[in-house]
One Martini backbone bead per residue (centre of mass of N, CA, C, O) as a GRO file, in nm:
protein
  175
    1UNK     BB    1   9.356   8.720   6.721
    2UNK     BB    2   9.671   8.728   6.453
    3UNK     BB    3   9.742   8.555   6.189
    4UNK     BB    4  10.030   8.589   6.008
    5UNK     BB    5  10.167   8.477   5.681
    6UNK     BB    6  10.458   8.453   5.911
    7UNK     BB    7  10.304   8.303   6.195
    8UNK     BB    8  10.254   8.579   6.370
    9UNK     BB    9  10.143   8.675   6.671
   10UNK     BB   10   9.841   8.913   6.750
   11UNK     BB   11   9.741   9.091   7.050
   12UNK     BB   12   9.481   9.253   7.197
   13UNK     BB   13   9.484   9.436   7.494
   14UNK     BB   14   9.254   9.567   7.772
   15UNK     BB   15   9.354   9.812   8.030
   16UNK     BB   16   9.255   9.888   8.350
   17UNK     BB   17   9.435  10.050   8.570
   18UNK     BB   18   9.262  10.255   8.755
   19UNK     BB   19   9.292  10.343   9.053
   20UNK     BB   20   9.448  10.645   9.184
   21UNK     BB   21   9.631  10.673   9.445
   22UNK     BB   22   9.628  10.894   9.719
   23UNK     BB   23   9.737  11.008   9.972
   24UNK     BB   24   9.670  11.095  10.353
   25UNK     BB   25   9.898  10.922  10.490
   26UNK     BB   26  10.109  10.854  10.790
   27UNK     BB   27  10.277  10.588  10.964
   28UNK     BB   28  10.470  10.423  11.296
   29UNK     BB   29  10.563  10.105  11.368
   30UNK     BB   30  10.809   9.956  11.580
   31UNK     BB   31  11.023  10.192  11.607
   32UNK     BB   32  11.323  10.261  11.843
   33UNK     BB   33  11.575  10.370  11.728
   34UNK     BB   34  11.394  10.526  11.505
   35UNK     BB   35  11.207  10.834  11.476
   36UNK     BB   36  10.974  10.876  11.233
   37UNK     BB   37  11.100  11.120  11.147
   38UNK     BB   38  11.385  10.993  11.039
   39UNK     BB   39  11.207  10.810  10.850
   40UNK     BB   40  11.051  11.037  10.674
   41UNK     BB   41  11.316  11.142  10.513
   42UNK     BB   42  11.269  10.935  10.308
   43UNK     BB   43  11.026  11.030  10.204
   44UNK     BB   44  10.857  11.146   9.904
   45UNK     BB   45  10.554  11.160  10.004
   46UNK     BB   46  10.246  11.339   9.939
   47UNK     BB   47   9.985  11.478  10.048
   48UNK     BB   48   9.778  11.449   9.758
   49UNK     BB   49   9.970  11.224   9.617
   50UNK     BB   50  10.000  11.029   9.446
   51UNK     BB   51  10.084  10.664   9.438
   52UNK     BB   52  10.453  10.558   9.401
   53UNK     BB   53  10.531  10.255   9.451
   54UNK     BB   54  10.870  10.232   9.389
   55UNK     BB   55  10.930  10.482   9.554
   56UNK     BB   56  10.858  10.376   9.801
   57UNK     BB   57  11.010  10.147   9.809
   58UNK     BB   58  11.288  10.288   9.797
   59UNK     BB   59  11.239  10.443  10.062
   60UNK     BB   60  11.237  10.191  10.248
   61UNK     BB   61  11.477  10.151  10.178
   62UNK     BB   62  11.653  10.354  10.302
   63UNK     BB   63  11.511  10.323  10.606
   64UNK     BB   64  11.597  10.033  10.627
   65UNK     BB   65  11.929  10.146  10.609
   66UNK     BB   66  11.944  10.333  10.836
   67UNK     BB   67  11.908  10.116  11.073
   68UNK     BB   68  12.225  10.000  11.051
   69UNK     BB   69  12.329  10.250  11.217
   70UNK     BB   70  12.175  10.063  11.473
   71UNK     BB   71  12.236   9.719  11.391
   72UNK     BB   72  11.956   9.663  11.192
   73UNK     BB   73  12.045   9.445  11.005
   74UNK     BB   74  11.711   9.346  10.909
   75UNK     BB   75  11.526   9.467  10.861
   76UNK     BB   76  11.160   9.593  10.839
   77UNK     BB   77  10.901   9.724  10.592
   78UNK     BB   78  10.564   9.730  10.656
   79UNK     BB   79  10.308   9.823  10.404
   80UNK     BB   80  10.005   9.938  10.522
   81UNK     BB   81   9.683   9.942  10.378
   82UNK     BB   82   9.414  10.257  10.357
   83UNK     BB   83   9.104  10.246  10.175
   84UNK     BB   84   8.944  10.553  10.055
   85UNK     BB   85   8.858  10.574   9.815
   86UNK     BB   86   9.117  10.765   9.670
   87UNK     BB   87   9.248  10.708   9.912
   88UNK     BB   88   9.560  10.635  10.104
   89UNK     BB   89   9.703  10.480  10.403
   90UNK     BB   90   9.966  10.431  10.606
   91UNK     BB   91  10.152  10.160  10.773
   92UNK     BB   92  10.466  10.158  10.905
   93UNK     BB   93  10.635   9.805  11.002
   94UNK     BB   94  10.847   9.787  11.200
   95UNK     BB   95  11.138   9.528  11.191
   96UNK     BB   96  11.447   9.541  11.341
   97UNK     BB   97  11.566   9.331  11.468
   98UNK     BB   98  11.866   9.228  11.543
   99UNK     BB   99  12.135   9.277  11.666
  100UNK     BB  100  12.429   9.388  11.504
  101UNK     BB  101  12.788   9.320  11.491
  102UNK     BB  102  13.099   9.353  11.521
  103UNK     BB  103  13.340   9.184  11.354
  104UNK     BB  104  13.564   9.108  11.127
  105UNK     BB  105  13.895   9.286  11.015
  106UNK     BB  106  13.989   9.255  10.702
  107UNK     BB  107  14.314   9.335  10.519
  108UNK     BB  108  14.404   9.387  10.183
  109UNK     BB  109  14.673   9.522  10.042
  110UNK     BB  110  14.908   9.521  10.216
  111UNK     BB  111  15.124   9.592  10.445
  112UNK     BB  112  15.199   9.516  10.756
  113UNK     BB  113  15.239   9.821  10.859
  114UNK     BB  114  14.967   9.931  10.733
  115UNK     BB  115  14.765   9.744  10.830
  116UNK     BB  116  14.838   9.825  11.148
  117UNK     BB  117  14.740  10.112  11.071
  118UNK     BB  118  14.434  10.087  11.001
  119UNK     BB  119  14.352   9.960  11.258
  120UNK     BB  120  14.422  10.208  11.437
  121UNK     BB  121  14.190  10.390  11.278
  122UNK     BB  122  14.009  10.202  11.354
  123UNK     BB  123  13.668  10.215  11.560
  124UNK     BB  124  13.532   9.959  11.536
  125UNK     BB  125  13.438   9.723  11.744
  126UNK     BB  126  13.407   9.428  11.869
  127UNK     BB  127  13.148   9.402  11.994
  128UNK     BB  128  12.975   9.627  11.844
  129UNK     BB  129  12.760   9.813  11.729
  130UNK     BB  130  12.666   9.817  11.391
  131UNK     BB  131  12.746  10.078  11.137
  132UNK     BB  132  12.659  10.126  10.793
  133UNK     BB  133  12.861  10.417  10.781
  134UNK     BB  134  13.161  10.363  10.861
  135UNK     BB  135  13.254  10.260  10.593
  136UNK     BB  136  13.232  10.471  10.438
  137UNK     BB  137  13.340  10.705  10.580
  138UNK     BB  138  13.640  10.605  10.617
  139UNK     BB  139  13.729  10.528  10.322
  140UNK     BB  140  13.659  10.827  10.227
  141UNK     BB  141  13.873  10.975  10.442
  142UNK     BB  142  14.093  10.824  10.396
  143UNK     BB  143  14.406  10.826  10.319
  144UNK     BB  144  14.558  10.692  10.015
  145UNK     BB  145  14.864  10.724  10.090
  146UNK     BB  146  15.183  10.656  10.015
  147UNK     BB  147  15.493  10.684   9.892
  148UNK     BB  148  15.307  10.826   9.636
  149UNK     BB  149  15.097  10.602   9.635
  150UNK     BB  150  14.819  10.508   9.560
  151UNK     BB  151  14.462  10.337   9.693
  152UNK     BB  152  14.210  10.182   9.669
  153UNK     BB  153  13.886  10.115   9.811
  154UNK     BB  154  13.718   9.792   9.923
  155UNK     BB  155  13.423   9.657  10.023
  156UNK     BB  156  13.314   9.404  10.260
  157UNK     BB  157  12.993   9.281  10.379
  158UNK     BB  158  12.934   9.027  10.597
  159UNK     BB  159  12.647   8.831  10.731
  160UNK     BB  160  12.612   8.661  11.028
  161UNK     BB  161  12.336   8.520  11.125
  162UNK     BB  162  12.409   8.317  11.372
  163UNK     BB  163  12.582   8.555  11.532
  164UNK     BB  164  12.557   8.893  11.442
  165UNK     BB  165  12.774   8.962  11.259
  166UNK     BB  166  12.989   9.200  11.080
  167UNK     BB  167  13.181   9.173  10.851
  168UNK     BB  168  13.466   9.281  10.696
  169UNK     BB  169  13.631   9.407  10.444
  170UNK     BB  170  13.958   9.582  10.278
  171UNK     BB  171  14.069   9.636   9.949
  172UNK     BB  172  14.345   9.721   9.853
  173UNK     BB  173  14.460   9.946   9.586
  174UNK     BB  174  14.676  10.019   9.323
  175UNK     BB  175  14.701  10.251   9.083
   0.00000   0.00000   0.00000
């Protein structure tokens, strides 16, 4: 350490990154609603290449927003890592947790004649599997045009954890 004569302290630390560990393969486990396969297409990781800590987590996470397609808003990927000189084997361990179901579908930001026509218009019911690309898919394709009148709409999904339920909200603005 060396400290200047306005008093800041200067540090120099070495640092060795180590090794840099290369993919060598990987599996999943644990998996019963979406198959290897489908969970695979997450992964943007190659055999033979580097392995990018930041990279994996978001493909995992990624991943693991799939399962939610199957009502499994809970779900958890831990990467088991197996290391052999500069390669290293991933096993991924699925934990898909409890099924959540669609709770309530509450709208806001409209007249109650179009309220109750939005409400016509969804089709995820009460009390089945919740699928969290339909609120998306919804919102992306539905009309919001109104007698010439435009409308943005945003969501929350919100998860009742102690019932296994995701509320949404739909609030819709004019613009």
């Amino acid at each position: 350490p060396k400290i200047a004569e306005d008093g800041t302290l200067s540090v120099s630390i070495r640092a060795n990154e180590g090794v840099q560990y290369k993919l060598a393969g990987y599996s999943w486990s644990g998996n019963t609603v979406a198959s290897g396969e489908q969970l695979s297409r997450f992964l943007t990781l190659k055999a033979g290449e580097p392995v990018n800590l930041s990279d994996l987590r978001a493909n995992l996470d990624a991943a693991r927003h799939f399962l939610g397609k199957f009502g499994r808003e809970a779900a958890i990927i831990d990467p088991v890592p197996t290391f052999s000189g500069e390669n290293v084997t991933y096993r991924f361990v699925v934990h898909e947790g409890d099924l959540y179901k669609m709770g309530d579908l509450d709208i806001a930001g409209l007249d109650s004649a179009s309220t109750e026509k939005m409400r016509g218009f969804w089709k995820l019911a009460p009390g089945s599997p919740y699928d969290n690309t339909y609120v998306p898919y919804f919102v992306k394709h539905l009309i919001m045009k109104r007698q010439g009148v435009s409308f943005t709409c945003e969501f929350v999904e919100q998860l009742d954890e102690s019932e296994k339920l995701v509320n949404v909200r739909l609030q819709f603005k004019a613009e």
